[in-house]
C-alpha positions as a LaTeX table, in Angstrom:
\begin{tabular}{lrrr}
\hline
Residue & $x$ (\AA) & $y$ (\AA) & $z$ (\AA) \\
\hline
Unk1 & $-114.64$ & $-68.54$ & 15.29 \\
Unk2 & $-117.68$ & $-66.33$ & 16.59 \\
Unk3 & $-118.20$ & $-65.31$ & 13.19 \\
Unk4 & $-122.15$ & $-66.52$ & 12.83 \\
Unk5 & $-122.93$ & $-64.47$ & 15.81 \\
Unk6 & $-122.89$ & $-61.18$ & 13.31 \\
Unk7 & $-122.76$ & $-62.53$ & 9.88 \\
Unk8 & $-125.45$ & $-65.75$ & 9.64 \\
Unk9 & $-128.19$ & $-63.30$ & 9.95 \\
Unk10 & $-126.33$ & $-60.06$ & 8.12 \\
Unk11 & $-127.10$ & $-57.76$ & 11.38 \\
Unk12 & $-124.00$ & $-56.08$ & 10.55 \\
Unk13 & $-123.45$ & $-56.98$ & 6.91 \\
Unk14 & $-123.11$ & $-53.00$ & 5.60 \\
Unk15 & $-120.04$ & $-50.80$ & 6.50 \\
Unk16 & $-122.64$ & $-47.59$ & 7.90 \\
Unk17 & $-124.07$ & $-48.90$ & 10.90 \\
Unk18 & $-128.23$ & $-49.68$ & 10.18 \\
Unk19 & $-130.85$ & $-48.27$ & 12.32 \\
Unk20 & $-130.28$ & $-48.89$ & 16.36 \\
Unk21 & $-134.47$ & $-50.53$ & 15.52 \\
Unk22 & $-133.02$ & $-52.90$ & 12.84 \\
Unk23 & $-130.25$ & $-54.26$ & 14.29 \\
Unk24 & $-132.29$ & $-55.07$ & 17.18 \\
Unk25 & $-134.69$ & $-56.75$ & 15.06 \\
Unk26 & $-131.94$ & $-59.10$ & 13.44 \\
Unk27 & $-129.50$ & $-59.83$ & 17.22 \\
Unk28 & $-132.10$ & $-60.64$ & 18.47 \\
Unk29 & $-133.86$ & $-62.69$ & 15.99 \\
Unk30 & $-132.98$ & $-65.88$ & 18.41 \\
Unk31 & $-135.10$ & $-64.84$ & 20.74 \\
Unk32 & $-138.42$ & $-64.22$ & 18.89 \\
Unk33 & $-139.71$ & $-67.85$ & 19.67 \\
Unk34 & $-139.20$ & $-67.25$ & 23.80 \\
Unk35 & $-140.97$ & $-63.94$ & 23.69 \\
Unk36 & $-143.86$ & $-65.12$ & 21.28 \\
Unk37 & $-144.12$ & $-68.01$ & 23.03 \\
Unk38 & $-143.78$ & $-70.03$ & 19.60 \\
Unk39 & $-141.41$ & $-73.25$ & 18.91 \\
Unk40 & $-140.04$ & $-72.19$ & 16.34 \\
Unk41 & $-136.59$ & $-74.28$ & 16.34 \\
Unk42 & $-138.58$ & $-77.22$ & 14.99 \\
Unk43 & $-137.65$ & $-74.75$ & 11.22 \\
Unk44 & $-134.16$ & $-74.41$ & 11.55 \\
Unk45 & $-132.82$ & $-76.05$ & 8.49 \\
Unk46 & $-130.10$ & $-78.73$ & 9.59 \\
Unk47 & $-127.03$ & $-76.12$ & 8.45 \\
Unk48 & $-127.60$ & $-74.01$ & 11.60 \\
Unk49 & $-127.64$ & $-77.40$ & 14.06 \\
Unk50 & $-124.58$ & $-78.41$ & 12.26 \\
Unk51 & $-122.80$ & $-75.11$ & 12.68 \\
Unk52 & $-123.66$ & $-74.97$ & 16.36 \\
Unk53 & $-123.25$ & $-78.12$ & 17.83 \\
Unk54 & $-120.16$ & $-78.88$ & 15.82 \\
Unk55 & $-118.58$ & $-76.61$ & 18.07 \\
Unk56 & $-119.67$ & $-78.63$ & 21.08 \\
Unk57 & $-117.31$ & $-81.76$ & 19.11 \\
Unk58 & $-114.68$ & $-78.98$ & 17.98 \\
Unk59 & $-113.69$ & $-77.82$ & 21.89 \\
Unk60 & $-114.02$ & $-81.55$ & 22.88 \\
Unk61 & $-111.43$ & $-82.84$ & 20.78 \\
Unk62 & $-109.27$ & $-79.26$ & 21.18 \\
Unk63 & $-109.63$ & $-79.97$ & 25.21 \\
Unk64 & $-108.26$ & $-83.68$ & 24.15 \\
Unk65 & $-105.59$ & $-82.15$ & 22.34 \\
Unk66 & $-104.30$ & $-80.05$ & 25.00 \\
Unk67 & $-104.46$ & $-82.20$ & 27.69 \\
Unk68 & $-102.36$ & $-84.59$ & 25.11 \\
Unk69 & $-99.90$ & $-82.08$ & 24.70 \\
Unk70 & $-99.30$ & $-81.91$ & 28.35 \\
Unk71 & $-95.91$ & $-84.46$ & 29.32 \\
Unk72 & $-97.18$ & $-86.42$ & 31.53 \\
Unk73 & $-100.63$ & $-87.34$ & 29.82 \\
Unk74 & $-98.58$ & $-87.71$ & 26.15 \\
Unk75 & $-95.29$ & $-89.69$ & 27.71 \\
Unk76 & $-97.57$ & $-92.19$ & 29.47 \\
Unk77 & $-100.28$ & $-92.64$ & 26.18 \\
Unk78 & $-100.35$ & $-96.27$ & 24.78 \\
Unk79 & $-98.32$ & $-94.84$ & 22.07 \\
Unk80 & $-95.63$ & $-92.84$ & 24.00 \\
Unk81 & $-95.63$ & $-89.65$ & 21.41 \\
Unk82 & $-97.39$ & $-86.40$ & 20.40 \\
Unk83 & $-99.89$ & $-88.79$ & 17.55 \\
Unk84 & $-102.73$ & $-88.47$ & 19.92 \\
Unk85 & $-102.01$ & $-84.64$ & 20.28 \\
Unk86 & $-101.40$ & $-83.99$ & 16.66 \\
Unk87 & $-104.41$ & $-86.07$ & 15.59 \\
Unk88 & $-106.84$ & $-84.21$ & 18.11 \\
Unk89 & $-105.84$ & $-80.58$ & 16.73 \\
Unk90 & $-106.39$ & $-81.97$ & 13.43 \\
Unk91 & $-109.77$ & $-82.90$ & 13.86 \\
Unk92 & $-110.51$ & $-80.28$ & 15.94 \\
Unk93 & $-109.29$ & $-77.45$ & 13.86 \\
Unk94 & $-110.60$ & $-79.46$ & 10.71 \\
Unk95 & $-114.39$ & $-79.02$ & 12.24 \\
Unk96 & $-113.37$ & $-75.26$ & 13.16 \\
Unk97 & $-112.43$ & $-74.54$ & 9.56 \\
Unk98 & $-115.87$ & $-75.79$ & 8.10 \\
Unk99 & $-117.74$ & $-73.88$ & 10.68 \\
Unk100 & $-116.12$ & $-70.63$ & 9.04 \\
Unk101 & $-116.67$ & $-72.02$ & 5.70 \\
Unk102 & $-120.26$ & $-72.27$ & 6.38 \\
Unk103 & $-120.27$ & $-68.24$ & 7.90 \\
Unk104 & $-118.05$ & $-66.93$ & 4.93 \\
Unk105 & $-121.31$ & $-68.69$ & 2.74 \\
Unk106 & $-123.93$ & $-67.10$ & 4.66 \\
Unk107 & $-121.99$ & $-63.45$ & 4.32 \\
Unk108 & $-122.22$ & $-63.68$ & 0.65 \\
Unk109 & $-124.10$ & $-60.58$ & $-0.78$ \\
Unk110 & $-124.48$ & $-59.19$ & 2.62 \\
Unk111 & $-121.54$ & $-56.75$ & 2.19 \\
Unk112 & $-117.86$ & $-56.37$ & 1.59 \\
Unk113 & $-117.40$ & $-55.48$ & 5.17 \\
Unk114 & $-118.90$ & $-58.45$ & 6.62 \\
Unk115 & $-117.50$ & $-61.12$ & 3.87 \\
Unk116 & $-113.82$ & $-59.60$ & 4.41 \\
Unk117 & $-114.60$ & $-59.61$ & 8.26 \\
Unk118 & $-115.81$ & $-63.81$ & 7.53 \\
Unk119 & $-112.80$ & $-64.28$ & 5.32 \\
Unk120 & $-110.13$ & $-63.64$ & 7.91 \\
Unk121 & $-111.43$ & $-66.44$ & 10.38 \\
Unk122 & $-111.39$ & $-69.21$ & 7.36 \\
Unk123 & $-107.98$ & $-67.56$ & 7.04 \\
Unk124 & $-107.23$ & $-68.14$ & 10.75 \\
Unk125 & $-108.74$ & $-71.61$ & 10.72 \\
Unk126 & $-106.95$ & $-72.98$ & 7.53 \\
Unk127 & $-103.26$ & $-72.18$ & 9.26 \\
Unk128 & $-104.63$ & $-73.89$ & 12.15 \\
Unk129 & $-105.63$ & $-76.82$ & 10.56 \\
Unk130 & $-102.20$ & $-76.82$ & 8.20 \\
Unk131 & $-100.59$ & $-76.22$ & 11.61 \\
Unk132 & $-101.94$ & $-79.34$ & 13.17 \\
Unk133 & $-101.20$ & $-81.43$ & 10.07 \\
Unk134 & $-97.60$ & $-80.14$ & 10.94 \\
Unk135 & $-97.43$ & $-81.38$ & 14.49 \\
Unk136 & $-98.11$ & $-84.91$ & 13.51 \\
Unk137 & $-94.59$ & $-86.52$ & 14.10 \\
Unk138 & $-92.64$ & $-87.02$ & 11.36 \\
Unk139 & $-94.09$ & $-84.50$ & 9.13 \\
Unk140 & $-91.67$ & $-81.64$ & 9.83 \\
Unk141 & $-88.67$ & $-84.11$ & 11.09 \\
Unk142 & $-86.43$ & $-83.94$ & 8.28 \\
Unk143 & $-87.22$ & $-80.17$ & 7.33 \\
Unk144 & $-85.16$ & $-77.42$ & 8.82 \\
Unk145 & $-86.19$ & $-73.76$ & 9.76 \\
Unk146 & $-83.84$ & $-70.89$ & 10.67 \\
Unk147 & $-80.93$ & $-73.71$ & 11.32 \\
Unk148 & $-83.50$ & $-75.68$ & 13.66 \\
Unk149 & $-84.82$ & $-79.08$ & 12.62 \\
Unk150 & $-87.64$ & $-80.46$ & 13.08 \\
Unk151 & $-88.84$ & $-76.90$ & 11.64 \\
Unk152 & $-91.50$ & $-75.42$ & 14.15 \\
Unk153 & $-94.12$ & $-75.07$ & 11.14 \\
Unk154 & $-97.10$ & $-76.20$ & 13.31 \\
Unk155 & $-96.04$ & $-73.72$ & 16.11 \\
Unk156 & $-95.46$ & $-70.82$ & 13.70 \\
Unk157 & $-98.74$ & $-71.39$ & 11.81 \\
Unk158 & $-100.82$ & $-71.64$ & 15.24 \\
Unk159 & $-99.16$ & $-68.30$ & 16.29 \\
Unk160 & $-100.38$ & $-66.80$ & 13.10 \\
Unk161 & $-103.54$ & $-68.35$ & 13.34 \\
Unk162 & $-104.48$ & $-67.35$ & 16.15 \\
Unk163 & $-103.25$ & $-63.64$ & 15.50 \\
Unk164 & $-105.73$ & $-63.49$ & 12.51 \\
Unk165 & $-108.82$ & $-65.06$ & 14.86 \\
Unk166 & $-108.26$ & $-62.21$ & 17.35 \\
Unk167 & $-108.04$ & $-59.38$ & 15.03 \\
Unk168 & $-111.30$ & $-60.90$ & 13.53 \\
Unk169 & $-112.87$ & $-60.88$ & 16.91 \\
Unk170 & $-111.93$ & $-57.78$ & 18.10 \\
Unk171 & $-113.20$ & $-56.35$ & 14.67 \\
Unk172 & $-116.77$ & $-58.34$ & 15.39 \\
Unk173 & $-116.73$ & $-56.63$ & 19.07 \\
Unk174 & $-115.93$ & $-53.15$ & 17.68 \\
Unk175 & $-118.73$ & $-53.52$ & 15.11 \\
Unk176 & $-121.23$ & $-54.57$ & 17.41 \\
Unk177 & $-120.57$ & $-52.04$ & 20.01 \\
Unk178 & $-120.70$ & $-49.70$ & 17.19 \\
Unk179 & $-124.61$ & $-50.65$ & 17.13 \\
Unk180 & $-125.72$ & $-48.70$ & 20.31 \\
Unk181 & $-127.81$ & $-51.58$ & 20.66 \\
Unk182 & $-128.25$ & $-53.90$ & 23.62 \\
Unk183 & $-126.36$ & $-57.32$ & 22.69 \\
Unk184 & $-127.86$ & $-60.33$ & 23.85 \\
Unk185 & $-125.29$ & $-61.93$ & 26.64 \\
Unk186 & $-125.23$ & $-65.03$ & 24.93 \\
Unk187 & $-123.32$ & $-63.31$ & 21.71 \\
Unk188 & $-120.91$ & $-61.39$ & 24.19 \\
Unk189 & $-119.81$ & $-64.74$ & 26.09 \\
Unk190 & $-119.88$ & $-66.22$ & 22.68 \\
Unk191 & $-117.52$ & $-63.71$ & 21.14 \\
Unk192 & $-115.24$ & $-63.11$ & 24.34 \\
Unk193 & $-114.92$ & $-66.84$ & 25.66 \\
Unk194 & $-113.68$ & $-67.19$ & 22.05 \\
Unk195 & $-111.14$ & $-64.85$ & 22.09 \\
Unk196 & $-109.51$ & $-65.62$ & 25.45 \\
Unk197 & $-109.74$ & $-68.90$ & 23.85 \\
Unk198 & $-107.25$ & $-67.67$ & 21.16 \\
Unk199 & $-105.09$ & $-65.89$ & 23.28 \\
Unk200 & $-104.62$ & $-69.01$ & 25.27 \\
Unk201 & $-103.39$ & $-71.30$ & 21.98 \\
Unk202 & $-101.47$ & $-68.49$ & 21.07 \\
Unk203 & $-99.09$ & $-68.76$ & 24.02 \\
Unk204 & $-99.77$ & $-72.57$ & 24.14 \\
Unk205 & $-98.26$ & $-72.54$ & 20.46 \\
Unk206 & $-95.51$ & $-70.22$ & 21.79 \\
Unk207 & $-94.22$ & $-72.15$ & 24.54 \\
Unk208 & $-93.97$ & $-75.32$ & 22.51 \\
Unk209 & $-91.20$ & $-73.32$ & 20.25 \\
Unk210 & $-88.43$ & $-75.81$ & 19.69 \\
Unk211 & $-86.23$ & $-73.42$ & 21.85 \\
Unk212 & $-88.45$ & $-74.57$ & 24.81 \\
Unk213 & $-89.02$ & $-77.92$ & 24.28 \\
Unk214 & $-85.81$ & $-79.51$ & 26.39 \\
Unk215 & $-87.27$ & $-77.26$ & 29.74 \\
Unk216 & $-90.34$ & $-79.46$ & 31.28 \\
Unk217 & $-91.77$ & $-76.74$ & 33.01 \\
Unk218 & $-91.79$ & $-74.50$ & 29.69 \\
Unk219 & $-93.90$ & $-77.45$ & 27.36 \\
Unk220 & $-96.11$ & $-77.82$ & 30.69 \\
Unk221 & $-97.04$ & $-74.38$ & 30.12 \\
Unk222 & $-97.73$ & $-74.99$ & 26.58 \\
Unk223 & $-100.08$ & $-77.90$ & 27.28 \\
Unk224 & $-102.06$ & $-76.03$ & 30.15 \\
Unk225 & $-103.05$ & $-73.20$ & 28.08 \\
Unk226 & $-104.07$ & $-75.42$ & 24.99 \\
Unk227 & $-106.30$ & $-76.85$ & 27.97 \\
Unk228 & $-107.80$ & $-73.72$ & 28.92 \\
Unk229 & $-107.94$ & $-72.39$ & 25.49 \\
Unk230 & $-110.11$ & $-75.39$ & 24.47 \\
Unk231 & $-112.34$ & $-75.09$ & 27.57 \\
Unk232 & $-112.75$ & $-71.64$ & 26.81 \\
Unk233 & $-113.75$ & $-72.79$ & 23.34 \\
Unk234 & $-116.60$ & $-75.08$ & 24.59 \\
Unk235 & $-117.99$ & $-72.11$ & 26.32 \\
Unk236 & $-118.25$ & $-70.39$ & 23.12 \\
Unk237 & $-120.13$ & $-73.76$ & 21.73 \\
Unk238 & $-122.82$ & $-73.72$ & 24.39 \\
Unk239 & $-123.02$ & $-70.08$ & 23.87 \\
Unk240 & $-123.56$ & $-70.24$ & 20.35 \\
Unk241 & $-125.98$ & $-73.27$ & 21.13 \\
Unk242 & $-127.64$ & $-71.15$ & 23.18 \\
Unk243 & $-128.17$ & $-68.17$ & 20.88 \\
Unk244 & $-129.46$ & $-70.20$ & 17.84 \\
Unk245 & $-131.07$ & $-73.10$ & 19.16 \\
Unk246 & $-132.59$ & $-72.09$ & 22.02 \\
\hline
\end{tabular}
């Protein structure tokens, strides 16, 4: 998810860590226009407002989602069922999966490290999104996993998911601490916020396992951490807002 903070402007693209001098020059490329004084966020090309403020939408509608999945909020919806939820997470994780379409792009030719690094959030994103697409109710009703039916498809792929999003952020933390270089604090909240983000979905997914779903308490749980993990998310937006468009 915080993949453009290292790979839209290849500060890290090459396995052998560059110059302490150059990688300064390219993290904190964002910052050239406050220091010099100059505007120059009137030449961003339209790709880089997309990517960023997406986000803002993409932790709105996750925040939706959660609160959706939470009992109370889903059991008294006009519709009395998990649609709302299900159709949240899919747009959500729909606009999450072209923002890593549009980093894995922008790593091309910079390096196999950084393109393999970009791969593993589409990766993450695309079981998120098939995930959603398997909460929707009556998707997964008549299928049957491990002798349980509905099959927990949407739960399983949002534990994976996740999984793969972490190891891809803890791999973009590594590298840039690898740097020596001062980061910018808008790329560490970036990068952080989004991975306490994924840890919260991750047990949000897990305590919405069909084993759990006849204790209240237990899906409460589940719906609470989707909550924080999507407010955590938003965080990341304005952070990444912050570092490219400011």
């Amino acid at each position: 998810m915080a993949d453009t903070l290292t790979k839209e402007e290849g500060a890290l693209a090459d396995e052998e860590v560059p110059e302490p001098e150059a990688v300064d020059d390219t993290i904190k490329q964002t910052e050239v226009a406050e220091e010099a004084g100059d505007d120059s966020s009137a030449g961003k090309p339209f790709i880089v407002y997309y990517n960023a403020l997406s986000r803002v939408v993409m932790a709105a509608f996750l925040i939706a989602a959660g609160s959706y999945a939470i009992p109370d909020v889903w059991l008294n919806s006009p519709s009395k069922g998990f649609q709302n939820c299900a159709i949240f997470f899919i747009i959500g994780t729909g606009l999450f999966l072209i923002c890593t379409l549009i980093d894995f792009k922008s790593t091309i030719g910079n390096g196999l490290i950084a393109m393999v690094n970009s791969s593993l959030y589409v990766f993450g994103a695309a079981a998120l999104e098939a995930g959603s697409i398997a909460f929707y109710p009556g998707v997964m009703d008549n299928v049957t996993c491990n002798g349980i039916k509905p099959c927990a498809l949407g739960q399983y792929l949002y534990v994976a998911g996740t999984l793969v999003i972490c190891f891809a952020l803890l791999w973009d933390i590594a590298r840039l601490l690898r740097s020596g270089n001062v980061i910018p604090y808008p790329f560490i909240i970036a990068l952080f916020s989004a991975l306490v983000g994924a840890v919260n979905f991750n047990y949000g997914a897990n305590f919405l396992m069909p084993q759990y779903l006849t204790t209240y308490d237990q899906v409460q749980k589940g719906g609470l951490f989707f909550v924080v993990g999507g407010c955590c998310f938003m965080i990341h937006a304005l952070a990444v807002c912050k570092a490219y468009l400011f």
